[in-house]
């Protein structure tokens, strides 16, 4: 598969030569970075974002907002200064708006653009062009929006000048992207917009709307706001991304003798499901110096090697660890006993079909993995070296790099360039921790 950069990059990762060590700071949270840019763009006044993720996904959102007339400065890497244009200040752009690989970018922007007075077209790369968009098109249509697609797939042509009305929407899938698209459209709707979810999902949009001064009521699994207010500029400190930290959490757990500290990791309760599951499997992870940073809980995580036992992952945890299943699959393949994952069908419509990609790759390394429609049954054991393919999926690529640490020979991982969408500099940080990652030729 072509990556967003058009490059083809393979990694060769050797078995861990030594225990993993060090204090590591992974890049800023992707979900928070997207939302901070969007709300800052629509606010009145100048906002500063620090800890911003310099990934291709969030940079695509930044470029799109610039195409829509927002002035965004980058004082240095990881920092943005955004001159908000106000709720009605975006300018039309005749060119397609390219979200790259980013489902979050496209779905949230669909909601935001549905409220504008002008038409826009959202496009994405090959992977994003296969991802389902009816989940946002249909609820937005129920609010009066008009979005054309090709059988529910991108490109999305978002028609402007529709009058949106608030309503109560029950989402069919537990998806923070869908909830957020509805809430962003709700800023432009007449009356009250309410979202009810089948299971609670991450509440960053709700928290950040509050921080930018928009009145909102919310709790686990629901949120309600009214149109007709204004967003006020706000400075945002983005925590380190729990999902990026997850690879190192699993790696240090798996490699004998390891001890690492992951610094300043975002600990939003709707994101930390993997922590609970790894601990239930026997992991030794301590939460140190818990604190608040810009309205979000953060902490340092000390991770020591431990041997793991397989478990049945509680279905209720699925939305709270939805991006961490590829890493969990690796932990399960090296645990004692059987791990059962259910209720995670959403994995099939991520940047790749993550159940199929991880099952195929782990089997190529000798693991016993049985796919089910909404999860997998994984028998723990040992792994051998070999050749696997991440199918251009950043999280599968990094998870397979973790698997290689405990294989008996090097693993060649194909199609890793998209790691830059969420975790620029992964190889550098991984080497700093003790991974032996080389580039395949
Ligand atoms: C995200 C929500 C999740 C997650 C994605 C980021 C967000 O997707 O997988 O990486 O920022 O809202 P869904 O909401 O579709 O589950």
Tab-separated table of C-alpha atoms and ligand atoms in Angstrom:
chain	number	residue	atom	x	y	z
A	1	UNK	CA	0.000	0.000	0.000
A	2	UNK	CA	1.240	3.527	-0.762
A	3	UNK	CA	1.990	5.531	2.346
A	4	UNK	CA	0.856	9.126	2.779
A	5	UNK	CA	4.368	10.190	1.892
A	6	UNK	CA	4.590	7.925	-1.136
A	7	UNK	CA	7.687	6.318	0.437
A	8	UNK	CA	8.032	2.618	1.052
A	9	UNK	CA	9.842	1.883	4.269
A	10	UNK	CA	10.611	-1.500	5.788
A	11	UNK	CA	12.139	-2.016	9.205
A	12	UNK	CA	14.343	-4.833	10.380
A	13	UNK	CA	14.058	-5.250	14.130
A	14	UNK	CA	16.403	-7.609	15.978
A	15	UNK	CA	15.628	-9.521	19.185
A	16	UNK	CA	16.278	-7.194	22.155
A	17	UNK	CA	20.033	-7.205	22.711
A	18	UNK	CA	19.627	-6.027	26.336
A	19	UNK	CA	16.938	-4.873	28.790
A	20	UNK	CA	15.087	-1.648	27.864
A	21	UNK	CA	16.000	1.372	29.982
A	22	UNK	CA	15.451	5.083	30.266
A	23	UNK	CA	13.009	7.898	30.764
A	24	UNK	CA	11.045	8.343	27.567
A	25	UNK	CA	8.717	11.101	26.462
A	26	UNK	CA	6.499	10.062	23.569
A	27	UNK	CA	4.945	12.727	21.279
A	28	UNK	CA	1.754	14.674	21.970
A	29	UNK	CA	-1.714	13.180	21.927
A	30	UNK	CA	-3.207	12.902	18.446
A	31	UNK	CA	-6.841	13.244	19.506
A	32	UNK	CA	-6.128	16.317	21.616
A	33	UNK	CA	-3.920	17.924	18.938
A	34	UNK	CA	-6.622	17.658	16.221
A	35	UNK	CA	-9.290	19.096	18.501
A	36	UNK	CA	-7.106	21.888	19.859
A	37	UNK	CA	-6.376	23.104	16.315
A	38	UNK	CA	-10.029	23.003	15.262
A	39	UNK	CA	-11.410	24.786	18.317
A	40	UNK	CA	-8.596	27.355	18.301
A	41	UNK	CA	-9.389	28.062	14.625
A	42	UNK	CA	-13.061	28.725	15.426
A	43	UNK	CA	-12.360	30.743	18.570
A	44	UNK	CA	-12.131	34.487	18.959
A	45	UNK	CA	-8.551	35.509	19.695
A	46	UNK	CA	-5.131	33.906	19.691
A	47	UNK	CA	-4.580	30.431	21.163
A	48	UNK	CA	-1.300	28.706	21.777
A	49	UNK	CA	-0.933	24.942	21.615
A	50	UNK	CA	2.120	23.296	23.194
A	51	UNK	CA	3.025	19.634	23.050
A	52	UNK	CA	1.325	19.519	19.614
A	53	UNK	CA	1.836	16.244	17.744
A	54	UNK	CA	4.036	16.853	14.692
A	55	UNK	CA	2.516	13.845	12.954
A	56	UNK	CA	1.304	13.741	9.376
A	57	UNK	CA	-2.324	13.379	10.522
A	58	UNK	CA	-2.380	16.505	12.669
A	59	UNK	CA	-0.277	18.460	10.173
A	60	UNK	CA	-2.889	17.633	7.531
A	61	UNK	CA	-5.569	19.170	9.765
A	62	UNK	CA	-3.377	22.235	10.265
A	63	UNK	CA	-2.918	22.633	6.484
A	64	UNK	CA	-6.659	22.299	5.902
A	65	UNK	CA	-7.454	25.022	8.435
A	66	UNK	CA	-4.889	27.248	6.701
A	67	UNK	CA	-6.608	26.512	3.369
A	68	UNK	CA	-9.816	27.718	5.065
A	69	UNK	CA	-8.172	31.042	5.875
A	70	UNK	CA	-6.840	30.483	9.406
A	71	UNK	CA	-3.455	31.974	10.232
A	72	UNK	CA	-1.368	29.348	12.072
A	73	UNK	CA	2.211	29.957	13.142
A	74	UNK	CA	4.729	27.369	14.250
A	75	UNK	CA	7.153	29.073	16.652
A	76	UNK	CA	8.969	25.768	16.974
A	77	UNK	CA	8.351	22.034	16.636
A	78	UNK	CA	5.475	20.969	18.890
A	79	UNK	CA	4.031	24.473	19.148
A	80	UNK	CA	1.307	26.302	17.244
A	81	UNK	CA	-0.089	29.788	17.583
A	82	UNK	CA	-3.545	29.996	16.033
A	83	UNK	CA	-5.351	33.250	15.239
A	84	UNK	CA	-8.959	32.171	15.588
A	85	UNK	CA	-11.400	33.510	12.998
A	86	UNK	CA	-14.558	33.034	15.064
A	87	UNK	CA	-17.388	30.603	14.395
A	88	UNK	CA	-18.332	32.274	11.085
A	89	UNK	CA	-14.880	33.360	9.904
A	90	UNK	CA	-13.697	30.372	7.828
A	91	UNK	CA	-13.232	31.101	4.100
A	92	UNK	CA	-14.249	28.761	1.281
A	93	UNK	CA	-11.553	26.750	-0.455
A	94	UNK	CA	-12.118	25.522	-3.998
A	95	UNK	CA	-9.381	22.868	-3.701
A	96	UNK	CA	-10.000	19.475	-2.091
A	97	UNK	CA	-9.052	19.371	1.588
A	98	UNK	CA	-6.639	16.461	2.037
A	99	UNK	CA	-6.904	14.653	5.384
A	100	UNK	CA	-4.185	12.142	4.404
A	101	UNK	CA	-4.475	8.997	6.543
A	102	UNK	CA	-6.543	10.637	9.303
A	103	UNK	CA	-10.011	9.321	10.126
A	104	UNK	CA	-10.218	11.736	13.046
A	105	UNK	CA	-9.385	14.688	10.793
A	106	UNK	CA	-11.963	13.750	8.176
A	107	UNK	CA	-14.818	12.844	10.494
A	108	UNK	CA	-14.464	15.836	12.799
A	109	UNK	CA	-14.030	18.229	9.876
A	110	UNK	CA	-17.167	16.788	8.242
A	111	UNK	CA	-19.142	17.965	11.292
A	112	UNK	CA	-17.406	21.329	11.440
A	113	UNK	CA	-17.817	21.996	7.698
A	114	UNK	CA	-21.466	20.923	7.699
A	115	UNK	CA	-22.204	24.154	9.557
A	116	UNK	CA	-20.471	26.511	7.106
A	117	UNK	CA	-22.078	28.687	4.431
A	118	UNK	CA	-19.835	27.245	1.692
A	119	UNK	CA	-19.212	23.844	0.089
A	120	UNK	CA	-16.052	21.821	0.765
A	121	UNK	CA	-14.592	18.519	-0.376
A	122	UNK	CA	-12.686	16.243	2.012
A	123	UNK	CA	-10.356	13.651	0.497
A	124	UNK	CA	-7.903	11.142	1.949
A	125	UNK	CA	-5.232	8.601	1.045
A	126	UNK	CA	-5.941	5.053	-0.157
A	127	UNK	CA	-6.546	3.724	3.374
A	128	UNK	CA	-8.845	6.579	4.437
A	129	UNK	CA	-10.706	6.283	1.127
A	130	UNK	CA	-11.814	2.794	2.207
A	131	UNK	CA	-13.073	3.798	5.660
A	132	UNK	CA	-16.793	4.037	6.468
A	133	UNK	CA	-18.238	7.543	6.584
A	134	UNK	CA	-21.976	6.770	6.830
A	135	UNK	CA	-21.504	6.790	10.584
A	136	UNK	CA	-21.023	10.582	10.364
A	137	UNK	CA	-23.046	11.313	7.218
A	138	UNK	CA	-26.275	9.870	8.620
A	139	UNK	CA	-26.410	11.625	12.007
A	140	UNK	CA	-25.297	14.889	10.402
A	141	UNK	CA	-28.073	14.468	7.783
A	142	UNK	CA	-30.547	14.056	10.643
A	143	UNK	CA	-29.442	17.548	11.758
A	144	UNK	CA	-30.110	18.932	8.260
A	145	UNK	CA	-26.602	18.595	6.788
A	146	UNK	CA	-26.004	17.428	3.200
A	147	UNK	CA	-22.922	15.349	2.560
A	148	UNK	CA	-22.403	13.408	-0.662
A	149	UNK	CA	-20.132	10.385	-0.802
A	150	UNK	CA	-19.584	7.372	-3.017
A	151	UNK	CA	-21.512	4.627	-1.258
A	152	UNK	CA	-20.527	5.941	2.125
A	153	UNK	CA	-16.822	6.299	1.297
A	154	UNK	CA	-14.662	9.409	0.805
A	155	UNK	CA	-14.329	11.836	-0.892
A	156	UNK	CA	-16.975	13.707	1.087
A	157	UNK	CA	-18.624	16.659	-0.550
A	158	UNK	CA	-20.006	18.748	2.303
A	159	UNK	CA	-22.721	21.146	1.139
A	160	UNK	CA	-22.748	24.510	2.848
A	161	UNK	CA	-25.621	26.858	3.586
A	162	UNK	CA	-27.860	24.261	5.194
A	163	UNK	CA	-29.699	25.249	8.317
A	164	UNK	CA	-28.792	22.739	10.980
A	165	UNK	CA	-31.160	21.899	13.800
A	166	UNK	CA	-30.331	20.310	17.092
A	167	UNK	CA	-31.761	16.916	17.859
A	168	UNK	CA	-31.169	13.857	20.048
A	169	UNK	CA	-28.932	11.331	18.282
A	170	UNK	CA	-28.172	7.794	19.404
A	171	UNK	CA	-24.994	6.625	17.700
A	172	UNK	CA	-24.877	3.060	16.384
A	173	UNK	CA	-21.158	2.579	17.134
A	174	UNK	CA	-19.172	3.697	20.176
A	175	UNK	CA	-17.014	6.273	18.383
A	176	UNK	CA	-15.590	9.505	19.747
A	177	UNK	CA	-15.075	10.637	16.172
A	178	UNK	CA	-18.791	10.346	15.431
A	179	UNK	CA	-19.778	11.984	18.720
A	180	UNK	CA	-17.335	14.828	18.068
A	181	UNK	CA	-18.569	15.406	14.504
A	182	UNK	CA	-22.106	15.776	15.845
A	183	UNK	CA	-21.033	18.152	18.624
A	184	UNK	CA	-19.042	20.323	16.196
A	185	UNK	CA	-22.067	20.544	13.879
A	186	UNK	CA	-24.129	21.285	16.998
A	187	UNK	CA	-22.185	24.532	17.475
A	188	UNK	CA	-23.930	25.748	14.299
A	189	UNK	CA	-27.353	24.191	14.963
A	190	UNK	CA	-30.483	25.848	16.215
A	191	UNK	CA	-31.468	24.525	19.610
A	192	UNK	CA	-30.046	21.646	21.572
A	193	UNK	CA	-27.917	18.801	20.174
A	194	UNK	CA	-27.609	15.677	22.289
A	195	UNK	CA	-25.513	12.563	21.584
A	196	UNK	CA	-26.081	9.223	23.288
A	197	UNK	CA	-23.522	6.461	22.764
A	198	UNK	CA	-23.836	2.678	23.147
A	199	UNK	CA	-20.653	2.744	25.305
A	200	UNK	CA	-18.775	5.775	26.660
A	201	UNK	CA	-15.891	7.034	24.504
A	202	UNK	CA	-13.091	9.571	25.008
A	203	UNK	CA	-14.488	12.969	26.036
A	204	UNK	CA	-11.799	15.339	24.726
A	205	UNK	CA	-14.170	17.359	22.563
A	206	UNK	CA	-16.488	17.932	25.519
A	207	UNK	CA	-13.656	18.938	27.861
A	208	UNK	CA	-12.055	21.178	25.303
A	209	UNK	CA	-15.312	22.918	24.358
A	210	UNK	CA	-15.699	23.693	28.040
A	211	UNK	CA	-12.122	25.045	28.199
A	212	UNK	CA	-12.844	27.277	25.178
A	213	UNK	CA	-15.876	28.659	27.024
A	214	UNK	CA	-18.755	26.876	25.271
A	215	UNK	CA	-21.413	25.692	27.744
A	216	UNK	CA	-21.847	21.906	27.561
A	217	UNK	CA	-23.337	19.192	29.768
A	218	UNK	CA	-21.836	15.726	29.535
A	219	UNK	CA	-21.152	12.508	31.329
A	220	UNK	CA	-20.015	8.995	30.405
A	221	UNK	CA	-21.825	8.078	27.180
A	222	UNK	CA	-23.720	11.336	26.589
A	223	UNK	CA	-23.199	15.018	25.799
A	224	UNK	CA	-25.530	17.954	25.152
A	225	UNK	CA	-24.930	21.508	23.963
A	226	UNK	CA	-26.847	24.421	22.434
A	227	UNK	CA	-25.961	26.477	19.365
A	228	UNK	CA	-25.523	30.220	19.484
A	229	UNK	CA	-22.527	30.736	21.780
A	230	UNK	CA	-18.930	31.737	21.004
A	231	UNK	CA	-15.560	30.044	21.560
A	232	UNK	CA	-12.919	32.076	23.380
A	233	UNK	CA	-9.211	31.558	22.677
A	234	UNK	CA	-7.489	29.230	25.117
A	235	UNK	CA	-3.967	27.888	25.575
A	236	UNK	CA	-3.727	24.109	25.375
A	237	UNK	CA	-0.995	21.888	26.808
A	238	UNK	CA	-1.190	18.543	25.003
A	239	UNK	CA	-0.229	15.496	27.114
A	240	UNK	CA	1.952	12.683	25.755
A	241	UNK	CA	-0.182	10.202	23.819
A	242	UNK	CA	-1.178	7.120	25.848
A	243	UNK	CA	-1.524	5.151	22.600
A	244	UNK	CA	2.084	5.921	21.632
A	245	UNK	CA	3.288	5.127	25.155
A	246	UNK	CA	1.485	1.769	24.885
A	247	UNK	CA	4.143	0.276	22.583
A	248	UNK	CA	6.857	0.933	25.151
A	249	UNK	CA	4.630	-0.262	27.994
A	250	UNK	CA	4.246	-3.624	26.292
A	251	UNK	CA	7.906	-3.723	25.181
A	252	UNK	CA	9.314	-3.129	28.671
A	253	UNK	CA	6.880	-5.645	30.129
A	254	UNK	CA	8.020	-8.290	27.655
A	255	UNK	CA	11.810	-7.843	27.658
A	256	UNK	CA	13.442	-9.450	30.734
A	257	UNK	CA	15.280	-7.067	33.054
A	258	UNK	CA	13.666	-3.919	31.596
A	259	UNK	CA	12.642	-0.855	33.564
A	260	UNK	CA	11.507	2.358	31.871
A	261	UNK	CA	9.603	5.493	32.801
A	262	UNK	CA	7.141	7.029	30.357
A	263	UNK	CA	6.887	10.718	31.240
A	264	UNK	CA	3.811	12.961	31.239
A	265	UNK	CA	1.398	10.447	29.710
A	266	UNK	CA	-2.250	11.462	29.264
A	267	UNK	CA	-4.387	9.368	31.634
A	268	UNK	CA	-7.915	10.236	30.507
A	269	UNK	CA	-10.019	7.371	31.889
A	270	UNK	CA	-11.475	6.641	28.467
A	271	UNK	CA	-7.992	5.902	27.114
A	272	UNK	CA	-6.267	3.755	29.715
A	273	UNK	CA	-8.029	0.418	29.251
A	274	UNK	CA	-4.762	-1.270	28.228
A	275	UNK	CA	-3.214	-0.397	31.579
A	276	UNK	CA	-5.965	-2.268	33.434
A	277	UNK	CA	-5.785	-5.221	31.061
A	278	UNK	CA	-1.971	-5.507	31.222
A	279	UNK	CA	-2.098	-5.331	35.012
A	280	UNK	CA	-4.753	-8.046	35.062
A	281	UNK	CA	-2.328	-10.124	32.961
A	282	UNK	CA	0.397	-9.610	35.570
A	283	UNK	CA	2.214	-6.473	34.327
A	284	UNK	CA	4.081	-4.273	36.785
A	285	UNK	CA	3.175	-0.715	35.915
A	286	UNK	CA	3.215	2.005	38.588
A	287	UNK	CA	1.445	5.310	38.173
A	288	UNK	CA	3.777	7.994	39.534
A	289	UNK	CA	3.273	11.719	40.144
A	290	UNK	CA	-0.342	11.870	38.971
A	291	UNK	CA	-1.245	15.487	38.222
A	292	UNK	CA	-3.513	17.721	36.149
A	293	UNK	CA	-2.145	19.399	33.065
A	294	UNK	CA	-4.403	21.761	31.114
A	295	UNK	CA	-7.546	20.076	32.447
A	296	UNK	CA	-6.371	16.529	31.638
A	297	UNK	CA	-4.938	13.975	34.089
A	298	UNK	CA	-1.334	13.001	33.327
A	299	UNK	CA	1.186	10.785	35.119
A	300	UNK	CA	4.567	9.139	34.736
A	301	UNK	CA	4.358	5.399	34.199
A	302	UNK	CA	7.112	3.160	35.555
A	303	UNK	CA	7.107	-0.182	33.742
A	304	UNK	CA	9.156	-3.198	34.830
A	305	UNK	CA	9.479	-6.541	33.109
A	306	UNK	CA	6.921	-9.114	34.256
A	307	UNK	CA	5.685	-12.388	32.892
A	308	UNK	CA	2.130	-12.270	31.642
A	309	UNK	CA	-0.761	-14.700	31.707
A	310	UNK	CA	-3.585	-14.737	29.170
A	311	UNK	CA	-7.004	-13.378	30.115
A	312	UNK	CA	-10.444	-12.844	28.696
A	313	UNK	CA	-10.437	-9.106	27.944
A	314	UNK	CA	-13.611	-7.528	29.390
A	315	UNK	CA	-15.799	-6.374	26.487
A	316	UNK	CA	-16.575	-3.131	28.349
A	317	UNK	CA	-12.885	-2.172	28.026
A	318	UNK	CA	-12.913	-2.195	24.202
A	319	UNK	CA	-13.594	1.532	23.547
A	320	UNK	CA	-11.084	2.498	26.265
A	321	UNK	CA	-8.264	0.645	24.494
A	322	UNK	CA	-9.473	0.604	20.911
A	323	UNK	CA	-6.127	1.765	19.476
A	324	UNK	CA	-4.103	-0.526	21.751
A	325	UNK	CA	-5.377	-3.925	20.560
A	326	UNK	CA	-2.494	-4.471	18.102
A	327	UNK	CA	-0.035	-4.050	21.009
A	328	UNK	CA	-2.204	-6.227	23.249
A	329	UNK	CA	-2.198	-8.983	20.599
A	330	UNK	CA	1.604	-9.032	20.856
A	331	UNK	CA	1.511	-9.202	24.661
A	332	UNK	CA	-1.017	-12.054	24.404
A	333	UNK	CA	1.122	-13.981	21.902
A	334	UNK	CA	3.949	-13.988	24.487
A	335	UNK	CA	1.844	-14.601	27.605
A	336	UNK	CA	1.235	-17.930	29.338
A	337	UNK	CA	-2.137	-19.305	28.313
A	338	UNK	CA	-5.018	-18.082	26.205
A	339	UNK	CA	-6.232	-14.518	25.669
A	340	UNK	CA	-9.711	-13.906	24.302
A	341	UNK	CA	-10.706	-10.592	22.717
A	342	UNK	CA	-14.366	-9.910	21.899
A	343	UNK	CA	-16.479	-6.848	21.158
A	344	UNK	CA	-13.750	-5.199	19.090
A	345	UNK	CA	-15.247	-5.367	15.569
A	346	UNK	CA	-14.299	-1.697	15.113
A	347	UNK	CA	-10.721	-2.912	14.635
A	348	UNK	CA	-11.738	-4.131	11.204
A	349	UNK	CA	-12.415	-0.568	9.971
A	350	UNK	CA	-9.348	1.237	11.306
A	351	UNK	CA	-6.364	2.262	9.140
A	352	UNK	CA	-6.311	-1.435	8.193
A	353	UNK	CA	-8.341	-4.472	9.255
A	354	UNK	CA	-6.263	-4.728	12.417
A	355	UNK	CA	-7.604	-8.139	13.436
A	356	UNK	CA	-6.636	-9.660	10.084
A	357	UNK	CA	-3.291	-7.830	9.784
A	358	UNK	CA	-2.133	-8.714	13.301
A	359	UNK	CA	-3.378	-12.308	13.101
A	360	UNK	CA	-1.593	-12.865	9.789
A	361	UNK	CA	1.663	-11.267	10.973
A	362	UNK	CA	1.762	-13.032	14.339
A	363	UNK	CA	1.008	-16.370	12.679
A	364	UNK	CA	3.934	-15.727	10.304
A	365	UNK	CA	6.088	-15.461	13.448
A	366	UNK	CA	4.787	-18.771	14.759
A	367	UNK	CA	1.958	-17.609	17.057
A	368	UNK	CA	-1.350	-19.425	17.283
A	369	UNK	CA	-4.037	-16.821	16.595
A	370	UNK	CA	-7.601	-17.547	15.604
A	371	UNK	CA	-9.563	-14.638	14.171
A	372	UNK	CA	-13.201	-14.145	15.136
A	373	UNK	CA	-15.584	-11.593	13.634
A	374	UNK	CA	-15.131	-9.178	16.538
A	375	UNK	CA	-11.792	-10.196	18.028
A	376	UNK	CA	-9.368	-13.099	18.314
A	377	UNK	CA	-8.322	-16.039	20.415
A	378	UNK	CA	-4.571	-15.983	20.993
A	379	UNK	CA	-2.589	-18.855	22.522
A	380	UNK	CA	0.520	-17.546	24.243
A	381	UNK	CA	3.886	-19.050	23.354
A	382	UNK	CA	7.110	-18.017	21.680
A	383	UNK	CA	7.865	-16.145	18.461
A	384	UNK	CA	10.383	-16.757	15.716
A	385	UNK	CA	11.917	-14.314	13.252
A	386	UNK	CA	10.507	-13.771	9.786
A	387	UNK	CA	8.927	-11.375	7.325
A	388	UNK	CA	5.631	-9.622	8.089
A	389	UNK	CA	3.627	-6.761	6.613
A	390	UNK	CA	2.030	-3.898	8.518
A	391	UNK	CA	-0.183	-3.037	5.514
A	392	UNK	CA	0.648	0.631	5.936
A	393	UNK	CA	-0.940	0.689	9.399
A	394	UNK	CA	1.148	2.705	11.856
A	395	UNK	CA	-0.065	0.927	14.968
A	396	UNK	CA	0.445	-2.541	13.470
A	397	UNK	CA	3.980	-1.584	12.382
A	398	UNK	CA	4.986	-0.406	15.872
A	399	UNK	CA	3.324	-3.393	17.555
A	400	UNK	CA	5.218	-5.767	15.300
A	401	UNK	CA	8.465	-3.970	16.179
A	402	UNK	CA	7.655	-4.794	19.814
A	403	UNK	CA	6.971	-8.436	18.892
A	404	UNK	CA	10.402	-8.635	17.226
A	405	UNK	CA	12.101	-7.857	20.561
A	406	UNK	CA	11.090	-11.294	21.784
A	407	UNK	CA	11.447	-13.246	18.521
A	408	UNK	CA	14.357	-15.684	18.201
A	409	UNK	CA	15.716	-13.950	15.069
A	410	UNK	CA	15.236	-10.579	13.307
A	411	UNK	CA	11.840	-9.617	11.918
A	412	UNK	CA	11.440	-7.655	8.695
A	413	UNK	CA	8.327	-5.453	8.897
A	414	UNK	CA	6.983	-4.133	5.600
A	415	UNK	CA	5.322	-0.792	4.851
A	416	UNK	CA	6.183	1.233	7.962
A	417	UNK	CA	6.305	4.792	6.555
A	418	UNK	CA	2.869	5.635	7.968
A	419	UNK	CA	4.277	5.455	11.492
A	420	UNK	CA	4.967	9.154	10.857
A	421	UNK	CA	1.199	9.814	10.893
A	422	UNK	CA	1.026	9.398	14.673
A	423	UNK	CA	4.544	8.829	15.993
A	424	UNK	CA	7.249	10.781	14.190
A	425	UNK	CA	10.636	9.751	15.544
A	426	UNK	CA	9.518	6.338	16.792
A	427	UNK	CA	12.718	4.675	15.584
A	428	UNK	CA	14.900	7.235	17.376
A	429	UNK	CA	13.073	6.870	20.687
A	430	UNK	CA	12.950	3.099	20.297
A	431	UNK	CA	16.728	2.964	19.779
A	432	UNK	CA	17.163	5.207	22.814
A	433	UNK	CA	15.180	2.668	24.851
A	434	UNK	CA	17.300	-0.211	23.526
A	435	UNK	CA	15.537	-1.490	20.389
A	436	UNK	CA	17.785	-2.560	17.508
A	437	UNK	CA	15.789	-1.110	14.551
A	438	UNK	CA	17.358	-0.935	11.119
A	439	UNK	CA	15.996	0.170	7.777
A	440	UNK	CA	15.424	-2.588	5.217
A	441	UNK	CA	16.928	-2.107	1.777
B	1	LIG	C1	-10.250	8.944	17.970
B	1	LIG	C2	-11.194	8.004	18.231
B	1	LIG	C3	-11.019	6.576	17.932
B	1	LIG	C4	-9.567	6.210	17.720
B	1	LIG	C5	-8.844	7.192	16.851
B	1	LIG	C6	-8.916	8.590	17.445
B	1	LIG	C7	-10.561	10.353	18.250
B	1	LIG	O1	-11.734	6.272	16.752
B	1	LIG	O2	-9.469	4.922	17.154
B	1	LIG	O3	-7.488	6.833	16.706
B	1	LIG	O4	-9.633	11.187	18.279
B	1	LIG	O5	-11.742	10.667	18.445
B	1	LIG	P1	-13.303	5.946	16.822
B	1	LIG	O6	-13.934	7.101	17.431
B	1	LIG	O7	-13.792	5.781	15.418
B	1	LIG	O8	-13.383	4.675	17.611
